[in-house]
PDB file of C-alpha atoms in Angstrom:
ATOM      1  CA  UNK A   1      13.546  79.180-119.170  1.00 50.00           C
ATOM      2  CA  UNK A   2      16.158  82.236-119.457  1.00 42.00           C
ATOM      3  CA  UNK A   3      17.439  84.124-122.482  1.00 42.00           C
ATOM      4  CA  UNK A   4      21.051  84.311-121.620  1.00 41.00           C
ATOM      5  CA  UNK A   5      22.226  85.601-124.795  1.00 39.00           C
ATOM      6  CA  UNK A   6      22.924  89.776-123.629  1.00 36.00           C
ATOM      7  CA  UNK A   7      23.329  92.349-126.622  1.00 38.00           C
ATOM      8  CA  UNK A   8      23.386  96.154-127.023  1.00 37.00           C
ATOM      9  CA  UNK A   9      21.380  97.062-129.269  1.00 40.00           C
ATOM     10  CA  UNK A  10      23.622  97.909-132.000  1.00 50.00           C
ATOM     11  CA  UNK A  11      24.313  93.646-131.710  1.00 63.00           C
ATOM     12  CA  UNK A  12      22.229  91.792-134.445  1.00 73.00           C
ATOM     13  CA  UNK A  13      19.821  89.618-133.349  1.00 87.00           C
ATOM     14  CA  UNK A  14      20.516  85.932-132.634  1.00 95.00           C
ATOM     15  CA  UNK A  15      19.137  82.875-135.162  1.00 97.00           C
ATOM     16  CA  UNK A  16      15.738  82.728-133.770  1.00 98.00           C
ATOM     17  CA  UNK A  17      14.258  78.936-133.599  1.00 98.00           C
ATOM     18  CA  UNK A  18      10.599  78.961-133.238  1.00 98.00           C
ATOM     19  CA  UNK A  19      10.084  75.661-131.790  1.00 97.00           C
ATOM     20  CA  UNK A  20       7.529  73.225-130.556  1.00 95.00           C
ATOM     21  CA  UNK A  21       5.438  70.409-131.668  1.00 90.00           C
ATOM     22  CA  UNK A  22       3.026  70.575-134.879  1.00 83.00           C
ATOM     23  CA  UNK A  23       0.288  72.399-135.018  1.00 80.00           C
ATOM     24  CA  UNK A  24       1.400  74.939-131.941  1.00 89.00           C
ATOM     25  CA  UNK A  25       2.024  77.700-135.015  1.00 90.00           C
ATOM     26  CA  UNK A  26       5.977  77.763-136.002  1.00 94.00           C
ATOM     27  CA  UNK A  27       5.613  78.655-139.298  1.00 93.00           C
ATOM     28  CA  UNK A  28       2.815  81.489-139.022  1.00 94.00           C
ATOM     29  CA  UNK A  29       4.536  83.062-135.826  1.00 97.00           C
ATOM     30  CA  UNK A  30       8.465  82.801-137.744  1.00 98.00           C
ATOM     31  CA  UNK A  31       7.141  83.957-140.418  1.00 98.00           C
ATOM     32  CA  UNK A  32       5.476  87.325-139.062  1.00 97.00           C
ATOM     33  CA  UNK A  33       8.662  87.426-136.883  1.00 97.00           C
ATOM     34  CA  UNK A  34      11.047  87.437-139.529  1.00 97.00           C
ATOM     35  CA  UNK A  35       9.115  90.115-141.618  1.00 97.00           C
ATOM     36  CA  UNK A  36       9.226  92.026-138.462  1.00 95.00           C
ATOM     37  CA  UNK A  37      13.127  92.684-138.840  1.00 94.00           C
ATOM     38  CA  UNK A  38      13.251  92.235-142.656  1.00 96.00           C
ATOM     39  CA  UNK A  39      14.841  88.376-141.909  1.00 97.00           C
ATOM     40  CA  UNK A  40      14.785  85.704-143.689  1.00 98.00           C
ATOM     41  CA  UNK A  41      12.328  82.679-142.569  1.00 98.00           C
ATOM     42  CA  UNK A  42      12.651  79.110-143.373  1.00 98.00           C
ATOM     43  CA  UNK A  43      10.912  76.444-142.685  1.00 95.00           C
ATOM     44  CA  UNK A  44      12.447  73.549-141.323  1.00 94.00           C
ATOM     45  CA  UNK A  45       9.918  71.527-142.980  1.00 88.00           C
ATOM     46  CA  UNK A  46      11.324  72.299-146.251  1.00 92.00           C
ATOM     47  CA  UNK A  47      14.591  71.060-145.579  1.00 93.00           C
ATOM     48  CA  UNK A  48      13.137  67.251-144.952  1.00 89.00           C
ATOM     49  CA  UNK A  49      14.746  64.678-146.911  1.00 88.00           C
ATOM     50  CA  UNK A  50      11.801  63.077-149.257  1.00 88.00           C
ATOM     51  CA  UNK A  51      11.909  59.575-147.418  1.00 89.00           C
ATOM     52  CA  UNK A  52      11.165  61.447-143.911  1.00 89.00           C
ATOM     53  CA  UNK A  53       8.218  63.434-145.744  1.00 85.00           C
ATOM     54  CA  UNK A  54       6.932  60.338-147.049  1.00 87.00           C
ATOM     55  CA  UNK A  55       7.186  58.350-143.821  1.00 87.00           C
ATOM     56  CA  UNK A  56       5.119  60.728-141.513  1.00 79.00           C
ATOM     57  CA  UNK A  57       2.556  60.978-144.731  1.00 80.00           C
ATOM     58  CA  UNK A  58       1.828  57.530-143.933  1.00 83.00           C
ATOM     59  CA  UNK A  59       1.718  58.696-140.259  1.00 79.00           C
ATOM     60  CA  UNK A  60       4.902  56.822-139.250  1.00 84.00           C
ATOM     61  CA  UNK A  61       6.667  58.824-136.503  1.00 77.00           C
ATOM     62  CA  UNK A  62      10.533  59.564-137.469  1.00 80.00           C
ATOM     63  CA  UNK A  63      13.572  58.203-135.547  1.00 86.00           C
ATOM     64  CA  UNK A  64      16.320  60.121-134.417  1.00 89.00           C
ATOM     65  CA  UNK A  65      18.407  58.617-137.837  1.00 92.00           C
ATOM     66  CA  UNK A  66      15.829  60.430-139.901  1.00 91.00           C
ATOM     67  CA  UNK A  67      16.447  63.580-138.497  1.00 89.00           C
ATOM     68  CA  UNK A  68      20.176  63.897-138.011  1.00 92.00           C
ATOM     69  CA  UNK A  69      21.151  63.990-141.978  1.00 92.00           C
ATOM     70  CA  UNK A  70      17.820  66.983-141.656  1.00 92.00           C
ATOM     71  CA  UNK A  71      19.268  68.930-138.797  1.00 95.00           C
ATOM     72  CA  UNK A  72      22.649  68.803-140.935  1.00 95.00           C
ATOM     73  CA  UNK A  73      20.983  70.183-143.884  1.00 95.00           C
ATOM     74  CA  UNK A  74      19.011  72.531-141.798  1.00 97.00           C
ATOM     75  CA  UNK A  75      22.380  74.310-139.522  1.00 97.00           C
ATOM     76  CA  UNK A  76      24.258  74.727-142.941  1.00 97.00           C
ATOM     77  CA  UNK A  77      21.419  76.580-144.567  1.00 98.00           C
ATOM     78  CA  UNK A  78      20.770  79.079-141.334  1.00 98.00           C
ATOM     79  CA  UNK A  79      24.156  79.685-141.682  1.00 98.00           C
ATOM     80  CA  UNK A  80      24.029  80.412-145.336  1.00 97.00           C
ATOM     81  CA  UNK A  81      21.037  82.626-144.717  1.00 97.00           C
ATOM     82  CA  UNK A  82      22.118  84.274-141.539  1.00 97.00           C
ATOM     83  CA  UNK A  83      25.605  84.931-143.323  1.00 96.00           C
ATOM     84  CA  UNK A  84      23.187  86.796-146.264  1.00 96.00           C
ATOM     85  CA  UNK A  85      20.840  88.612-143.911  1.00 96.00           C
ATOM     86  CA  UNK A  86      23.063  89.004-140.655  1.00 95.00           C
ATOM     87  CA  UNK A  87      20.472  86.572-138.934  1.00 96.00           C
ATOM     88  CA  UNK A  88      17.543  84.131-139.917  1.00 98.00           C
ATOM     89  CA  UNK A  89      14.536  83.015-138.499  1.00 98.00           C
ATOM     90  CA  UNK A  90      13.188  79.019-138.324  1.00 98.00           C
ATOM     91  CA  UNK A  91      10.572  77.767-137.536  1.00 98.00           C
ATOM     92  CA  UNK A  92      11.805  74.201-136.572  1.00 97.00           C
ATOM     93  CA  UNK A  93      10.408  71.280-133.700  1.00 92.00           C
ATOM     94  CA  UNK A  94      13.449  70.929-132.093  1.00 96.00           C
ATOM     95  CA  UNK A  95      11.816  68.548-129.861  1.00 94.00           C
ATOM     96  CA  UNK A  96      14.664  67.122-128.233  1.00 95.00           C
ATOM     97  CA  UNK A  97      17.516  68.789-125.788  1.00 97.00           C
ATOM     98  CA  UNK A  98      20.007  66.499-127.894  1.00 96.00           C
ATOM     99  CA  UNK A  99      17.975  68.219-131.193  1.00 96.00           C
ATOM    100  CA  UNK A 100      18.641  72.062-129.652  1.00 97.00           C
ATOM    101  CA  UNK A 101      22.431  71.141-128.574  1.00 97.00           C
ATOM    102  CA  UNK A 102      23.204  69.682-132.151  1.00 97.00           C
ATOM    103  CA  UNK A 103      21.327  72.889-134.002  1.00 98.00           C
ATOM    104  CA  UNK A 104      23.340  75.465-131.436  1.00 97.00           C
ATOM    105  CA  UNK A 105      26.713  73.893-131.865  1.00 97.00           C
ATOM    106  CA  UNK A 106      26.202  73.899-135.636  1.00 98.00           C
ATOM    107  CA  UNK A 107      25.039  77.472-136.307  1.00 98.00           C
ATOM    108  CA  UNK A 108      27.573  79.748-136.500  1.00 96.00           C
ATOM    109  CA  UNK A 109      26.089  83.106-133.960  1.00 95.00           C
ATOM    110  CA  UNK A 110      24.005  82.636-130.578  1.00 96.00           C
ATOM    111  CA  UNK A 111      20.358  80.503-130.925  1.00 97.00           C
ATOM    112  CA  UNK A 112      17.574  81.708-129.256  1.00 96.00           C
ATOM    113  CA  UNK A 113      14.676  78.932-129.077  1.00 97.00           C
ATOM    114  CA  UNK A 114      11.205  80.267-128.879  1.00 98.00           C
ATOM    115  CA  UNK A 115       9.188  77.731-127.315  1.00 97.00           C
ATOM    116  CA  UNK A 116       5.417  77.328-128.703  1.00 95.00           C
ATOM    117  CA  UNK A 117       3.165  75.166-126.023  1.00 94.00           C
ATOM    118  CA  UNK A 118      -0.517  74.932-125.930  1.00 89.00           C
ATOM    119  CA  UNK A 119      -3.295  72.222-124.779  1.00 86.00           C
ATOM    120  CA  UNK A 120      -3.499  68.969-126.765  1.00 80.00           C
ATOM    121  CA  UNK A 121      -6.711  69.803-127.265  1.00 85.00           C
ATOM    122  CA  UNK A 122      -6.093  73.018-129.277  1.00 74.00           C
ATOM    123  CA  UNK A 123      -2.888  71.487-131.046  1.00 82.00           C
ATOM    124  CA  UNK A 124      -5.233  68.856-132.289  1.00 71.00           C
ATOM    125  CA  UNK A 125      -7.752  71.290-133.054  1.00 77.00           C
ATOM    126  CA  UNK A 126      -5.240  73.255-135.323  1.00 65.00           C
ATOM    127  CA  UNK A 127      -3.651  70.503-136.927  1.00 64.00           C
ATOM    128  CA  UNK A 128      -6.883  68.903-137.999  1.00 64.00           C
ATOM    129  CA  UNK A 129      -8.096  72.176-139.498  1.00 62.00           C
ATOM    130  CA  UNK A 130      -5.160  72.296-141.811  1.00 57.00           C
ATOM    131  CA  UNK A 131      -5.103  71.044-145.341  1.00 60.00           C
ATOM    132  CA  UNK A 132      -2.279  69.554-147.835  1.00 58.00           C
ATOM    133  CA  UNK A 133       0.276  68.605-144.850  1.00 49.00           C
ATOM    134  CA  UNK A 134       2.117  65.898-144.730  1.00 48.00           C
ATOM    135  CA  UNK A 135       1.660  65.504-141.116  1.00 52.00           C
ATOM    136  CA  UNK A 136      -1.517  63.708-139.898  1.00 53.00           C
ATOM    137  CA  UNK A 137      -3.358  64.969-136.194  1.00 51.00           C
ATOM    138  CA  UNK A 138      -2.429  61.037-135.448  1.00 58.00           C
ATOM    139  CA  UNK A 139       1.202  61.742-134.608  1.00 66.00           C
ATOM    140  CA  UNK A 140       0.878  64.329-132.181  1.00 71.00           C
ATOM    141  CA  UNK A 141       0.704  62.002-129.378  1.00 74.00           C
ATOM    142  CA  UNK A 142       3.988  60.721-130.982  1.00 79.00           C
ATOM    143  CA  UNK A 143       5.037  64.623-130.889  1.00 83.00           C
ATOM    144  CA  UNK A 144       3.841  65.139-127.637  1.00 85.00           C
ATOM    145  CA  UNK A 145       6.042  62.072-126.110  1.00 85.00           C
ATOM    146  CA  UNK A 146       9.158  63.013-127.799  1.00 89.00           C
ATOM    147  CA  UNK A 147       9.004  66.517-126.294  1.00 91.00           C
ATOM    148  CA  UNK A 148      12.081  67.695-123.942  1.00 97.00           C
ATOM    149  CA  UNK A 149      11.032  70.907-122.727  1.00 96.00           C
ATOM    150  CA  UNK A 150      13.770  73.358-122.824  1.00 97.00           C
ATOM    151  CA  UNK A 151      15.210  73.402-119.356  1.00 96.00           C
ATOM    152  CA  UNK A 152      16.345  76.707-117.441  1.00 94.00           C
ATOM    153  CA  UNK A 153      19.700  76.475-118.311  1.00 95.00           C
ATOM    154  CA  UNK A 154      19.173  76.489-122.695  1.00 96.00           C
ATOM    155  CA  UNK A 155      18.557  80.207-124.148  1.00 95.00           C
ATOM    156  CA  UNK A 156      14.861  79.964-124.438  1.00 96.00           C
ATOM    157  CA  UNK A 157      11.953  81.195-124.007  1.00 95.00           C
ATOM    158  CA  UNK A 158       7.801  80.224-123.360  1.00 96.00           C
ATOM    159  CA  UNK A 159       4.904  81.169-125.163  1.00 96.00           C
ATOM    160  CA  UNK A 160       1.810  80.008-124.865  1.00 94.00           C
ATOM    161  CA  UNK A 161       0.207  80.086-128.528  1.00 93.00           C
ATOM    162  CA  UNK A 162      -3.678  80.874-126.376  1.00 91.00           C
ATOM    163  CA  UNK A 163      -3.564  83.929-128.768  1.00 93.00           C
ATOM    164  CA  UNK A 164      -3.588  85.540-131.991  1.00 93.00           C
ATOM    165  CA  UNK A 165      -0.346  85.169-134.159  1.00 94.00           C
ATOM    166  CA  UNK A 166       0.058  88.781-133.615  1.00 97.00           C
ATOM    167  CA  UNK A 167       0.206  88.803-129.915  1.00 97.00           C
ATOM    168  CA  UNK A 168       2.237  85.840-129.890  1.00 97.00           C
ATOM    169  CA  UNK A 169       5.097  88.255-131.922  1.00 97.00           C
ATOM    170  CA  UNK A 170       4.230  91.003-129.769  1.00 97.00           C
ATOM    171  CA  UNK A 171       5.358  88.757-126.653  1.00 96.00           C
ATOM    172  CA  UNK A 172       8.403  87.317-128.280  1.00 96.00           C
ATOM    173  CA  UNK A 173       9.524  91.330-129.146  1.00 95.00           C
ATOM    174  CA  UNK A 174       8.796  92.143-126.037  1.00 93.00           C
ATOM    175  CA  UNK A 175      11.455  89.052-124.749  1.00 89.00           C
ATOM    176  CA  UNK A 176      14.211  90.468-127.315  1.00 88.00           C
ATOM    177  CA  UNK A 177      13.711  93.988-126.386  1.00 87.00           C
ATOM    178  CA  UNK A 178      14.683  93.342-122.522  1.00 81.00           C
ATOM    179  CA  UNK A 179      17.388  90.811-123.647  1.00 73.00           C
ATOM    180  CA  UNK A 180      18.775  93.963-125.818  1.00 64.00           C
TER     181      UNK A 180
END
């Protein structure tokens, strides 16, 4: 994977996507990333349509016609936000190439996709250690088979979430500051 997108460093910062399947830290990673340059962060979760929210409660794995009226919702409100702030941060799946295209050709400045990977084990680990969320440790297989890696060509980049929150951050400043 290759961050393409090439910026003095006068140029704002692209829409950051923190991306990857549950459990592998999106929200806790955007989150501190987006307080890090005074962003705003939203969770892609939030943006769900109540019938997709109730579906994977009842650990029912969505189709691609669930998330398409979601990804709408979701580009129109980074570009709201972005508009606001000058950029935004997400923390979004984005499992799917098609999913990344769709996002990027509906958000108005460059993406940059921050991909989160880590063992099944640990994913599984994390996501049964949470409480109060709607999505159950059973669909991460489901998760994990849906996956499309981003390829070399898409403006992304790998991080493995082995670490603390922190140094996860630390790596993906590290990324913007040579891409700068």
């Amino acid at each position: 994977m290759s961050m393409a997108v090439s910026q003095s460093r006068s140029d704002p910062l692209p829409v950051i996507i923190v991306m990857g399947v549950s459990g592998c830290g999106k929200s806790s990673v955007g989150a501190e990333l987006a307080a890090r340059h005074g962003l705003p962060f939203l969770d892609a979760d939030d943006y769900h349509p109540k019938a997709n929210v109730d579906k994977m409660s009842k650990g029912i794995a969505l189709q691609d016609e669930d998330r398409w009226p979601w990804f709408e919702i979701l580009a129109s409100t980074i570009n709201e936000k972005a508009d606001q702030a000058g950029s935004a941060v997400c923390g979004c799946s984005a499992l799917k190439r098609s999913y990344r295209t769709y996002l990027s050709d509906h958000i108005d400045r460059p993406v940059l996709y921050i991909f989160l990977y880590g063992s099944k084990k640990l994913l599984f680990e994390r996501m049964s250690a949470r409480k109060d969320h709607y999505m159950p440790p059973s669909l991460l297989e489901s998760q994990l088979s849906t996956l499309e890696e981003p390829g070399d060509d898409e403006n992304a980049v790998a991080v493995s979430i082995d670490k603390s929150v922190s140094e996860i951050v630390n790596e993906i400043e590290e990324s913007l500051a040579k891409s700068r």
